[in-house]
Coordinates of C-alpha atoms in Angstrom, one line a residue:
M138 CA 62.9 81.6 88.7
L139 CA 62.7 85.2 87.8
S140 CA 65.6 87.6 88.4
P141 CA 65.1 90.8 90.5
H142 CA 65.9 93.2 87.7
C143 CA 64.6 96.7 86.9
H144 CA 62.9 98.1 83.8
M145 CA 64.9 97.6 80.6
M146 CA 66.9 100.6 79.4
P147 CA 68.2 101.1 75.8
M148 CA 71.7 100.0 74.9
E149 CA 73.6 100.9 71.8
W150 CA 75.3 98.2 69.8
P151 CA 78.1 97.3 69.0
V152 CA 79.5 97.5 72.5
N153 CA 83.3 97.3 72.8
G154 CA 83.3 96.1 69.2
L155 CA 80.9 93.2 70.0
H156 CA 78.1 92.7 67.5
W157 CA 75.0 90.6 67.9
Q158 CA 76.7 87.9 65.7
D159 CA 79.2 87.4 68.5
L160 CA 76.4 85.8 70.5
L161 CA 76.5 82.7 68.3
V162 CA 78.7 79.7 69.1
D163 CA 80.4 77.5 66.5
S164 CA 78.3 74.4 66.9
P165 CA 75.8 72.7 64.5
E166 CA 72.8 73.2 66.7
C167 CA 73.3 77.0 66.6
A168 CA 73.5 77.4 62.8
M169 CA 69.8 77.7 61.8
P170 CA 68.8 81.0 60.1
D171 CA 65.7 81.4 62.2
E172 CA 67.9 81.0 65.3
V173 CA 70.3 83.6 64.0
A174 CA 67.4 86.0 63.6
Q175 CA 66.3 85.3 67.1
I176 CA 69.8 86.0 68.5
G177 CA 69.5 89.3 66.7
L178 CA 66.3 90.0 68.6
V179 CA 68.0 89.3 71.9
V180 CA 70.5 92.1 71.5
E181 CA 68.3 94.4 69.5
I182 CA 66.1 94.6 72.6
G183 CA 68.6 97.4 73.6
R184 CA 66.9 99.5 70.9
Q185 CA 63.3 98.3 70.9
Q186 CA 61.9 96.6 73.9
T187 CA 58.9 95.4 71.8
L188 CA 61.3 93.0 70.0
W189 CA 61.7 91.0 73.2
A190 CA 57.9 90.3 73.2
Q191 CA 58.3 89.0 69.7
F192 CA 61.1 86.8 70.9
G193 CA 58.9 85.2 73.5
V194 CA 55.9 84.7 71.1
R195 CA 57.7 82.9 68.3
A196 CA 57.9 79.6 70.1
H197 CA 58.3 77.6 66.8
C198 CA 62.0 78.8 66.5
R199 CA 63.3 79.0 70.0
V200 CA 66.9 80.0 70.6
P201 CA 68.9 76.9 71.7
E202 CA 70.4 76.8 75.2
C203 CA 74.0 77.1 73.8
S204 CA 73.2 80.4 72.1
L205 CA 71.6 81.9 75.3
R206 CA 74.6 80.8 77.3
K207 CA 76.8 82.5 74.7
A208 CA 74.7 85.6 75.0
I209 CA 75.3 85.8 78.7
T210 CA 79.0 85.4 78.2
V211 CA 79.3 88.2 75.7
L212 CA 77.2 90.5 77.7
R213 CA 79.4 89.8 80.7
K214 CA 82.4 91.1 78.6
A215 CA 80.5 94.2 77.4
S216 CA 81.1 97.5 79.2
A217 CA 77.7 99.0 78.9
A218 CA 76.0 99.5 82.3
S219 CA 72.7 98.2 80.8
A220 CA 74.2 94.9 79.8
W221 CA 73.2 93.4 83.1
R222 CA 69.5 94.2 82.3
V223 CA 69.7 92.3 79.1
S224 CA 71.2 89.4 81.0
S225 CA 68.3 89.5 83.4
L226 CA 65.8 89.2 80.6
L227 CA 67.7 86.3 79.2
L228 CA 67.4 84.7 82.6
D229 CA 63.7 85.2 82.5
E230 CA 63.6 83.4 79.1
L231 CA 65.6 80.5 80.5
S232 CA 63.3 80.2 83.5
M233 CA 60.4 79.3 81.1
R234 CA 62.4 76.5 79.6
S235 CA 62.1 72.9 80.8
W236 CA 65.7 72.6 81.6
P237 CA 67.3 74.5 84.6
P238 CA 70.4 76.7 84.3
D239 CA 73.6 75.1 85.7
V240 CA 76.4 76.6 87.8
V241 CA 78.3 77.8 84.8
F242 CA 75.3 79.8 83.7
W243 CA 74.8 81.4 87.1
S244 CA 78.5 82.3 87.2
S245 CA 78.2 84.2 83.9
L246 CA 75.1 86.0 85.0
G247 CA 76.7 86.9 88.4
S248 CA 79.8 88.3 86.6
A249 CA 77.5 90.5 84.4
Y250 CA 75.9 91.9 87.6
S251 CA 79.3 92.3 89.2
G252 CA 80.7 94.2 86.2
A253 CA 77.8 96.7 86.5
G254 CA 78.4 97.3 90.2
K255 CA 75.3 95.3 91.3
W256 CA 77.0 93.4 94.1
Q257 CA 73.8 92.4 95.8
L258 CA 72.4 90.9 92.5
A259 CA 75.8 89.3 91.9
L260 CA 75.7 87.5 95.2
W261 CA 72.2 86.4 94.5
A262 CA 73.1 84.9 91.1
L263 CA 76.4 83.4 92.2
L264 CA 75.4 81.8 95.5
E265 CA 71.7 82.1 96.5
A266 CA 70.0 81.2 93.2
P267 CA 72.1 78.0 92.6
R268 CA 71.5 76.8 96.1
A269 CA 67.7 77.4 95.7
A270 CA 68.0 75.2 92.6
H271 CA 69.8 72.5 94.6
L272 CA 73.1 73.3 93.0
E273 CA 76.4 73.8 94.9
P274 CA 78.4 76.9 93.9
N275 CA 81.9 76.1 92.8
V276 CA 85.2 77.9 93.5
V277 CA 84.7 80.1 90.4
S278 CA 81.3 81.2 91.8
Y279 CA 83.0 82.1 95.1
S280 CA 85.8 84.0 93.4
S281 CA 83.4 86.1 91.4
A282 CA 81.3 86.8 94.5
M283 CA 84.5 87.9 96.3
T284 CA 85.4 90.2 93.4
A285 CA 81.9 91.8 93.5
C286 CA 82.2 92.5 97.2
E287 CA 85.8 93.7 96.9
R288 CA 84.8 96.3 94.3
V289 CA 82.6 98.0 96.9
S290 CA 85.1 97.6 99.8
L291 CA 83.1 95.0 101.7
W292 CA 86.3 93.4 103.0
E293 CA 84.7 91.5 105.9
M294 CA 82.2 89.8 103.6
V295 CA 85.1 88.9 101.3
L296 CA 87.0 87.2 104.1
N297 CA 83.8 85.3 105.1
L298 CA 83.4 84.1 101.6
L299 CA 87.0 83.0 101.5
V300 CA 86.4 80.9 104.6
E301 CA 83.4 79.3 102.9
A302 CA 85.4 78.7 99.7
E303 CA 88.1 76.9 101.7
Q304 CA 85.5 74.3 102.7
L305 CA 84.9 73.3 99.0
P306 CA 86.4 70.1 97.7
E307 CA 88.5 72.0 95.1
K308 CA 89.5 74.7 97.7
A309 CA 89.9 78.5 97.1
N310 CA 92.1 79.4 94.2
A311 CA 94.7 82.1 93.8
F312 CA 92.2 84.6 92.4
S313 CA 90.0 84.1 95.5
Y314 CA 93.0 85.0 97.6
S315 CA 93.8 88.0 95.4
S316 CA 90.3 89.4 95.9
A317 CA 90.6 89.0 99.6
I318 CA 94.1 90.7 99.7
V319 CA 92.9 93.6 97.6
A320 CA 89.8 94.1 99.8
C321 CA 92.0 94.1 103.0
G322 CA 94.4 96.6 101.4
Q323 CA 91.5 99.1 100.9
V324 CA 90.9 99.6 104.6
E325 CA 93.0 101.2 107.3
S326 CA 95.3 98.7 109.0
G327 CA 94.1 96.1 106.6
W328 CA 97.7 95.5 105.3
Q329 CA 98.4 93.1 108.2
R330 CA 95.5 90.8 107.1
A331 CA 96.7 91.1 103.4
L332 CA 100.2 90.1 104.4
A333 CA 98.9 87.2 106.5
L334 CA 96.9 85.9 103.6
W335 CA 99.9 86.1 101.3
S336 CA 102.0 84.3 103.9
Q337 CA 99.3 81.6 104.1
M338 CA 99.5 81.1 100.4
I339 CA 103.3 80.8 100.6
S340 CA 103.4 78.4 103.5
A341 CA 100.7 76.1 102.1
S342 CA 101.6 76.4 98.5
Q343 CA 98.0 75.7 97.7
P344 CA 96.7 77.6 96.0
S345 CA 100.0 78.3 94.1
P346 CA 100.9 82.0 94.6
N347 CA 100.7 84.0 91.4
V348 CA 101.8 87.5 90.4
V349 CA 98.2 88.9 90.8
A350 CA 98.1 88.0 94.5
F351 CA 101.7 89.2 94.8
N352 CA 100.9 92.6 93.3
A353 CA 97.8 92.9 95.5
T354 CA 99.9 92.4 98.6
L355 CA 102.5 95.0 97.4
T356 CA 99.7 97.4 96.7
A357 CA 98.2 96.9 100.2
L358 CA 101.7 97.7 101.7
E359 CA 102.0 100.7 99.5
R360 CA 98.7 102.2 100.6
A361 CA 99.8 101.7 104.2
T362 CA 103.2 103.3 103.4
C363 CA 105.0 100.2 104.6
W364 CA 107.7 100.7 102.0
Q365 CA 110.4 98.7 103.9
L366 CA 108.2 95.6 103.9
A367 CA 107.3 96.1 100.2
C368 CA 111.0 96.4 99.3
S369 CA 111.9 93.3 101.2
L370 CA 109.1 91.3 99.6
L371 CA 110.1 92.4 96.1
E372 CA 113.7 91.6 96.7
Q373 CA 112.8 88.1 97.9
F374 CA 111.1 87.2 94.6
E375 CA 113.3 89.3 92.4
D376 CA 116.2 86.9 93.1
Q377 CA 115.0 83.5 91.9
T378 CA 117.8 81.9 93.8
R379 CA 116.3 83.0 97.1
S380 CA 112.8 81.8 96.2
N381 CA 111.5 78.4 95.5
L382 CA 108.3 79.6 93.9
P383 CA 108.0 80.2 90.1
L384 CA 106.9 83.8 90.5
T385 CA 108.4 86.6 88.4
P386 CA 107.6 90.2 89.4
D387 CA 106.2 92.3 86.6
A388 CA 106.0 96.0 85.9
L389 CA 103.1 96.5 88.3
S390 CA 105.2 94.9 91.1
Y391 CA 107.9 97.5 90.6
S392 CA 105.4 100.3 90.2
A393 CA 103.7 99.5 93.6
V394 CA 107.0 99.4 95.4
A395 CA 108.3 102.6 93.8
T396 CA 105.1 104.4 94.7
A397 CA 105.4 103.3 98.3
C398 CA 109.1 104.4 98.7
P399 CA 110.6 107.8 99.3
W400 CA 111.2 109.3 95.9
P401 CA 115.0 108.6 95.6
L402 CA 114.5 104.9 96.3
G403 CA 111.3 104.8 94.2
L404 CA 113.3 106.2 91.2
W405 CA 115.9 103.6 91.7
W406 CA 113.3 100.8 91.6
L407 CA 111.8 102.1 88.4
L408 CA 115.1 102.5 86.7
R409 CA 116.1 99.0 87.9
A410 CA 112.9 97.5 86.4
R411 CA 113.8 99.0 83.0
E412 CA 117.5 98.2 83.0
K413 CA 117.6 94.8 84.6
R414 CA 114.2 93.3 83.5
E415 CA 113.3 95.5 80.5
L416 CA 110.0 96.4 82.1
K417 CA 108.2 99.6 81.3
A418 CA 106.2 101.2 84.1
G419 CA 103.1 103.2 83.1
P420 CA 102.7 107.0 83.9
G421 CA 101.2 106.4 87.3
P422 CA 104.4 105.7 89.3
W423 CA 106.3 108.4 87.5
S424 CA 103.6 111.0 88.3
C425 CA 103.6 109.8 91.9
L426 CA 107.3 110.3 92.1
A427 CA 107.0 113.8 90.7
R428 CA 104.4 114.7 93.3
K429 CA 106.7 113.4 96.1
M430 CA 109.5 115.5 94.7
G431 CA 107.3 118.5 94.8
H432 CA 106.6 118.0 98.5
D433 CA 110.3 117.9 99.0
R434 CA 110.7 121.0 96.7
A435 CA 113.0 118.9 94.5
W436 CA 111.6 120.5 91.3
Q437 CA 114.8 120.1 89.3
E438 CA 114.7 116.3 89.8
A439 CA 111.0 116.3 88.9
L440 CA 111.8 118.2 85.6
Q441 CA 114.4 115.6 84.7
L442 CA 111.8 112.9 84.7
L443 CA 110.4 114.3 81.4
S444 CA 113.7 113.3 79.7
G445 CA 113.6 109.8 81.3
P446 CA 112.3 106.5 80.0
I447 CA 108.7 107.4 79.7
E448 CA 106.8 106.8 76.5
G449 CA 106.3 110.0 74.5
D450 CA 102.5 109.8 74.3
R451 CA 102.3 109.6 78.1
L452 CA 104.5 112.6 78.9
G453 CA 101.4 114.8 79.3
E454 CA 100.2 112.8 82.3
V455 CA 103.5 113.1 84.0
W456 CA 103.9 116.8 83.1
C457 CA 100.9 117.7 85.2
S458 CA 102.7 116.4 88.3
V459 CA 105.9 118.0 87.2
M460 CA 104.1 121.3 86.9
W461 CA 102.8 120.9 90.4
A462 CA 106.3 120.2 91.7
M463 CA 107.6 123.4 90.1
E464 CA 104.8 125.6 91.2
V465 CA 104.7 124.5 94.8
S466 CA 108.5 125.3 94.8
G467 CA 107.8 128.8 93.7
F468 CA 108.6 128.5 90.0
T469 CA 106.0 129.3 87.4
S470 CA 105.6 126.7 84.6
E471 CA 103.9 126.4 81.3
P472 CA 103.1 123.1 79.6
P473 CA 104.8 122.3 76.3
F474 CA 101.6 122.9 74.4
R475 CA 102.9 126.1 72.7
V476 CA 105.4 123.9 70.8
R477 CA 103.2 120.8 70.6
R478 CA 99.9 122.5 70.0
D479 CA 99.5 120.7 66.7
R480 CA 98.9 117.6 68.7
V481 CA 96.2 118.9 71.0
H482 CA 94.7 121.9 69.2
Q483 CA 91.7 119.8 68.3
S484 CA 90.7 119.4 71.9
K485 CA 87.5 121.0 73.2
E486 CA 89.4 123.3 75.5
F487 CA 91.6 124.8 72.7
S488 CA 88.6 125.1 70.4
L489 CA 86.9 127.2 73.1
L490 CA 90.0 129.4 73.4
D491 CA 90.1 130.0 69.7
F492 CA 86.4 130.8 69.7
I493 CA 86.8 133.3 72.5
V494 CA 89.8 135.3 71.3
T495 CA 88.3 135.7 67.8
R496 CA 85.0 137.1 69.1
V497 CA 85.5 138.8 72.5
P498 CA 87.3 142.1 73.0
R499 CA 90.1 141.8 75.5
G500 CA 89.1 142.8 79.0
D501 CA 85.3 142.3 78.5
L502 CA 84.4 139.8 81.2
S503 CA 80.7 139.8 80.6
A504 CA 81.1 139.2 76.9
L505 CA 83.5 136.4 77.6
L506 CA 81.1 134.6 79.9
A507 CA 78.3 134.9 77.5
T508 CA 80.5 133.6 74.6
V509 CA 81.5 130.5 76.6
K510 CA 77.8 129.7 77.0
R511 CA 77.3 130.4 73.3
F512 CA 80.1 127.9 72.5
A513 CA 78.5 125.3 74.7
G514 CA 75.2 125.7 73.0
E515 CA 76.3 126.0 69.4
K516 CA 79.6 124.1 69.2
E517 CA 80.4 121.5 71.9
W518 CA 78.7 121.2 75.3
L519 CA 80.7 122.1 78.3
K520 CA 80.0 121.0 81.9
V521 CA 80.1 124.5 83.3
A522 CA 78.0 126.2 86.0
G523 CA 75.6 128.0 83.7
G524 CA 71.9 128.8 84.2
S525 CA 70.4 127.9 87.6
K526 CA 73.8 126.8 88.9
A527 CA 75.3 130.2 88.1
R528 CA 72.6 132.0 89.9
L529 CA 72.9 129.8 93.0
L530 CA 76.7 130.2 93.0
Q531 CA 76.6 133.9 92.8
A532 CA 73.9 134.2 95.5
V533 CA 76.0 132.7 98.2
L534 CA 79.0 135.2 97.8
R535 CA 79.6 138.1 100.1
P536 CA 81.8 141.2 99.6
G537 CA 85.5 140.5 100.0
D538 CA 85.1 136.7 100.1
R539 CA 88.3 134.6 99.8
I540 CA 87.2 131.6 97.7
L541 CA 88.9 128.3 97.3
E542 CA 87.7 126.3 94.3
L543 CA 88.7 122.7 93.8
G544 CA 88.2 121.9 90.1
C545 CA 88.8 124.8 87.7
F546 CA 88.2 123.3 84.3
V547 CA 88.4 126.2 81.9
G548 CA 87.9 128.9 84.5
F549 CA 84.2 129.7 83.9
S550 CA 83.0 129.4 87.5
A551 CA 86.1 131.4 88.8
L552 CA 85.3 134.2 86.3
L553 CA 81.6 134.1 87.2
M554 CA 82.5 134.6 90.9
V555 CA 84.9 137.5 90.1
Q556 CA 82.0 139.1 88.2
R557 CA 79.8 138.9 91.3
L558 CA 82.5 140.1 93.6
R559 CA 83.0 143.2 91.4
R560 CA 79.3 143.9 91.6
L561 CA 79.5 143.7 95.4
G562 CA 82.1 146.4 95.5
G563 CA 85.3 144.6 94.6
G564 CA 87.9 142.9 96.8
G565 CA 88.1 139.2 97.5
K566 CA 90.1 136.6 95.6
V567 CA 89.7 133.2 93.9
I568 CA 92.3 130.4 94.2
T569 CA 91.4 127.5 92.0
C570 CA 93.1 124.1 91.7
E571 CA 93.0 122.1 88.5
V572 CA 94.8 118.7 88.0
N573 CA 94.6 118.7 84.2
A574 CA 97.4 120.8 82.6
V575 CA 95.5 121.4 79.4
S576 CA 92.5 122.8 81.2
A577 CA 94.7 124.9 83.5
F578 CA 96.5 126.4 80.6
V579 CA 93.3 127.3 78.8
A580 CA 91.8 128.7 82.0
R581 CA 94.8 131.0 82.5
E582 CA 94.6 132.2 78.9
L583 CA 90.9 133.0 79.3
I584 CA 91.5 134.7 82.7
R585 CA 94.2 136.9 81.2
W586 CA 91.9 137.7 78.2
A587 CA 89.2 138.7 80.6
G588 CA 91.6 141.0 82.6
A589 CA 91.0 139.1 85.8
E590 CA 94.5 137.7 86.4
A591 CA 94.9 139.9 89.6
E592 CA 91.8 138.3 91.1
I593 CA 92.1 134.7 90.1
E594 CA 95.1 132.4 90.8
V595 CA 95.2 129.0 89.1
R596 CA 97.2 126.3 90.8
V597 CA 98.1 123.1 88.8
G598 CA 97.9 119.8 90.7
L599 CA 95.8 117.6 92.9
A600 CA 93.7 119.5 95.4
G601 CA 94.9 117.1 98.2
D602 CA 98.5 118.0 97.4
W603 CA 97.9 121.7 97.6
I604 CA 95.9 121.3 100.8
A605 CA 98.8 119.4 102.4
T606 CA 101.2 122.3 101.7
G607 CA 99.2 124.8 103.8
Q608 CA 99.7 127.4 101.0
L609 CA 96.0 127.9 100.2
G610 CA 95.2 130.2 103.2
V611 CA 92.0 130.4 105.1
P612 CA 89.0 130.5 102.8
D613 CA 85.6 132.0 103.4
V614 CA 84.0 129.8 100.7
V615 CA 85.0 126.3 99.4
I616 CA 83.8 125.1 96.1
L617 CA 83.9 121.4 95.5
D618 CA 83.8 120.8 91.7
H619 CA 86.6 118.3 90.9
R620 CA 86.0 114.6 91.6
G621 CA 83.0 113.5 93.6
A622 CA 84.9 110.5 94.9
R623 CA 87.4 112.8 96.7
Y624 CA 85.0 115.5 98.0
H625 CA 84.8 114.0 101.5
E626 CA 88.6 113.3 101.7
D627 CA 89.5 116.8 100.7
L628 CA 86.9 118.4 102.9
L629 CA 88.2 116.4 105.9
A630 CA 91.8 117.6 105.1
L631 CA 90.5 121.2 104.9
E632 CA 88.7 121.1 108.3
P633 CA 91.5 122.7 110.4
M634 CA 91.7 125.8 108.2
R635 CA 88.1 126.6 107.4
E636 CA 86.2 126.5 110.7
H637 CA 83.5 128.9 109.5
A638 CA 83.7 128.5 105.7
R639 CA 80.6 128.0 103.6
I640 CA 80.9 124.8 101.5
I641 CA 79.3 124.4 98.0
A642 CA 79.5 121.0 96.3
D643 CA 78.4 120.6 92.7
N644 CA 77.5 117.4 90.7
V645 CA 76.4 115.6 93.8
L646 CA 73.5 113.9 92.0
S647 CA 75.1 113.7 88.5
P648 CA 77.5 111.9 88.2
G649 CA 77.1 111.6 92.0
A650 CA 79.0 111.9 95.4
P651 CA 77.3 109.5 97.8
L652 CA 80.3 109.2 100.1
F653 CA 80.4 113.0 100.5
L654 CA 76.7 113.0 101.6
N655 CA 77.4 110.3 104.1
F656 CA 80.4 112.3 105.4
V657 CA 78.5 115.6 105.9
D658 CA 75.4 113.9 107.4
G659 CA 75.2 115.1 111.0
R660 CA 78.5 117.0 110.9
Y661 CA 77.3 119.9 108.8
A662 CA 74.1 122.0 108.4
I663 CA 73.0 120.9 104.9
A664 CA 70.8 122.2 102.2
I665 CA 70.3 120.4 98.9
H666 CA 69.3 122.5 95.9
E667 CA 67.9 120.6 93.0
V668 CA 68.7 122.5 89.8
D669 CA 68.8 121.9 86.1
E670 CA 72.1 120.9 84.5
F671 CA 73.3 123.6 82.1
L672 CA 71.7 123.0 78.6
R673 CA 70.6 119.5 79.7
A674 CA 67.1 118.2 80.4
R675 CA 68.1 116.5 83.7
A676 CA 68.5 117.5 87.3
D677 CA 71.6 117.8 89.4
W678 CA 72.2 118.7 93.1
V679 CA 74.2 121.6 94.4
V680 CA 74.8 121.0 98.2
T681 CA 75.5 124.0 100.5
C682 CA 76.7 123.3 104.0
S683 CA 78.5 124.8 107.0
P684 CA 80.1 123.0 110.0
R685 CA 78.1 122.4 113.1
L686 CA 79.6 123.5 116.4
L687 CA 79.0 120.1 117.8
H688 CA 79.0 117.3 115.3
R689 CA 78.9 113.6 115.5
P690 CA 81.6 111.2 114.1
V691 CA 81.3 110.1 110.5
Q692 CA 78.7 107.4 110.2
P693 CA 79.4 104.0 108.6
V694 CA 78.9 104.1 104.9
P695 CA 75.8 102.2 103.6
G696 CA 76.7 99.3 101.3
E697 CA 74.6 100.7 98.6
F698 CA 76.5 104.0 98.7
L699 CA 79.8 102.1 98.5
G700 CA 78.5 100.2 95.4
F701 CA 77.5 103.4 93.6
A702 CA 80.7 105.2 94.6
A703 CA 82.8 102.4 93.1
E704 CA 80.8 102.4 89.9
I705 CA 81.1 106.3 89.6
D706 CA 84.8 106.2 90.2
R707 CA 85.2 103.4 87.6
L708 CA 83.4 105.3 84.9
C709 CA 85.2 108.5 85.7
W710 CA 88.5 106.7 85.5
R711 CA 87.7 105.1 82.2
S712 CA 86.4 108.4 80.8
S713 CA 89.8 110.0 81.6
L714 CA 91.6 107.5 79.4
K715 CA 92.3 108.2 75.7
A716 CA 90.9 104.8 74.9
G717 CA 88.1 105.0 77.5
R718 CA 85.0 103.1 76.4
V719 CA 82.3 104.9 78.3
Q720 CA 79.1 105.5 76.4
R721 CA 76.6 108.2 77.3
Q722 CA 74.1 105.4 78.0
D723 CA 76.4 104.1 80.7
W724 CA 76.0 107.4 82.6
V725 CA 72.3 107.6 82.0
D726 CA 71.7 104.1 83.3
L727 CA 73.8 104.8 86.4
E728 CA 72.0 108.1 87.1
E729 CA 68.6 106.4 86.9
Q730 CA 69.7 103.8 89.4
L731 CA 71.4 106.3 91.8
S732 CA 68.8 109.1 91.7
P733 CA 66.0 107.3 93.6
V734 CA 68.4 106.1 96.3
L735 CA 69.7 109.6 96.9
H736 CA 66.3 111.2 96.8
Q737 CA 65.0 108.7 99.4
W738 CA 68.1 109.5 101.6
A739 CA 67.5 113.2 101.3
S740 CA 63.7 113.0 101.9
K741 CA 64.2 111.1 105.1
R742 CA 66.2 114.0 106.4
G743 CA 64.1 116.8 104.9
L744 CA 67.0 118.2 103.0
L745 CA 65.5 119.0 99.6
S746 CA 65.0 122.7 100.3
W747 CA 65.2 124.2 96.8
K748 CA 63.4 122.6 93.9
R749 CA 64.2 123.2 90.3
R750 CA 61.0 125.0 89.5
E751 CA 61.9 127.7 92.1
L752 CA 65.1 128.5 90.2
L753 CA 63.6 128.8 86.7
H754 CA 62.4 132.3 87.3

């Protein structure tokens, strides 16, 4: 039985510290030198596909079944997006053997597909393929299938799988219920189903409720802002004398409840977790509390969070939200990088700032823009709107435009637009939002150095938070250049204040914004401009659109778009972590899968109006 996989893409090893030797198992039948060499060929296929052909030809020293099973298991744990392709090739090898794979093998293969965001292939490997081989999927197979569907928000399919799993002799386990609860919590009004599933676990006591399902239920209540129910549920299991179940809330439990509550009560829960149970919450709930304090203009309380029980190396993440709380309350703020610059001066942003101030005369905007591009070409690449993107961005501006930019980075695009507005006769203004405090600080320094501080205003914080305040005014142009997964949400929030605004969305093809495309389809007049990424030999899309007078409701999101959106968001999230293990090949592999899908979507609608070759001159 051959797997429905695509053409093999390169993969660099080691992955997550896993070397090819890790594919071996400690058993006598896997200790032959020739077999060790063959296992090396299995993983070296990531560098040279021709080695796989050698693997198939040398029949006199075949890899034993146990080694191939171990190979699938290790690849399932690897983070590379191309690991699932190697898994598929291993499956092809096994299909030529005299013995058939068992349910355990199919479960490992399905998990590899699921980890790469390939939920359709995961369902095939976990459920359809075993049945075709006259094997009955077990509860582990169903749990993995539910996890694959939950990752792409297919909550109805998750519930159907849970019903099927309940018919198995061993019944659905706690992890199956956890996946179902998480999936329900991701949709509007899904918290009732999540709470019902949790109640079902409690009443039946089979499967035994665990803290994973408990936290998933609290998270569903948090997303629905049902903070009273969340508090009641946590109180019930916090006091072991009131609960007959051996379940102890952990740091994630308190974090979910604290995030759901109004900030005074949320702060009480976080302090209680530390004082009573010696649990340390991560930066997420503290940042959320600071943002809520900002909406209440309680900037003094937000500032006090920095002296609270937060680990020192995570203060920077909370400081971004504290800066937002201060700025929205009318107080200017500067991050503590002036006194702690020795800890961050090696960052790309500060290297750029030093490069600029030592080479560009103060007030020379044109020289500064040219030097930023020089830095990107000679020192470290920057994802800025240079080349074709710059020409397109400047072409849509009109005299006196009021521009709202979501995603400032180091201020290059904002300065580029100011340069164009000056050439059109002056006037106009750019308000730009940046969630990262380091980038915002460097952007302000570069803007001051260019002498454009009167024309550009940098706001620190999440774009959605600033939109909710109503302090951004009525823009003529909206630039979406922050996080593709939020384009459609922020655009929807902006609709009441930008009836006639021109919308420009960058990075729609790379890394991708499929949910945004689904949102604007039919609601906006759209044009897709395929341009070259700055200093990169690959294409990207810049989408320009304006609202229609009569537009249809948002269409249901295709399952394929949901899968890609989940994978894009996962890679972006991992990239933002200090210890994020995202390799460039992960992005390349994802883009090569996403690109044909989006091109087919655009071609059906006749939207590819501006090809790359037209922008090269």
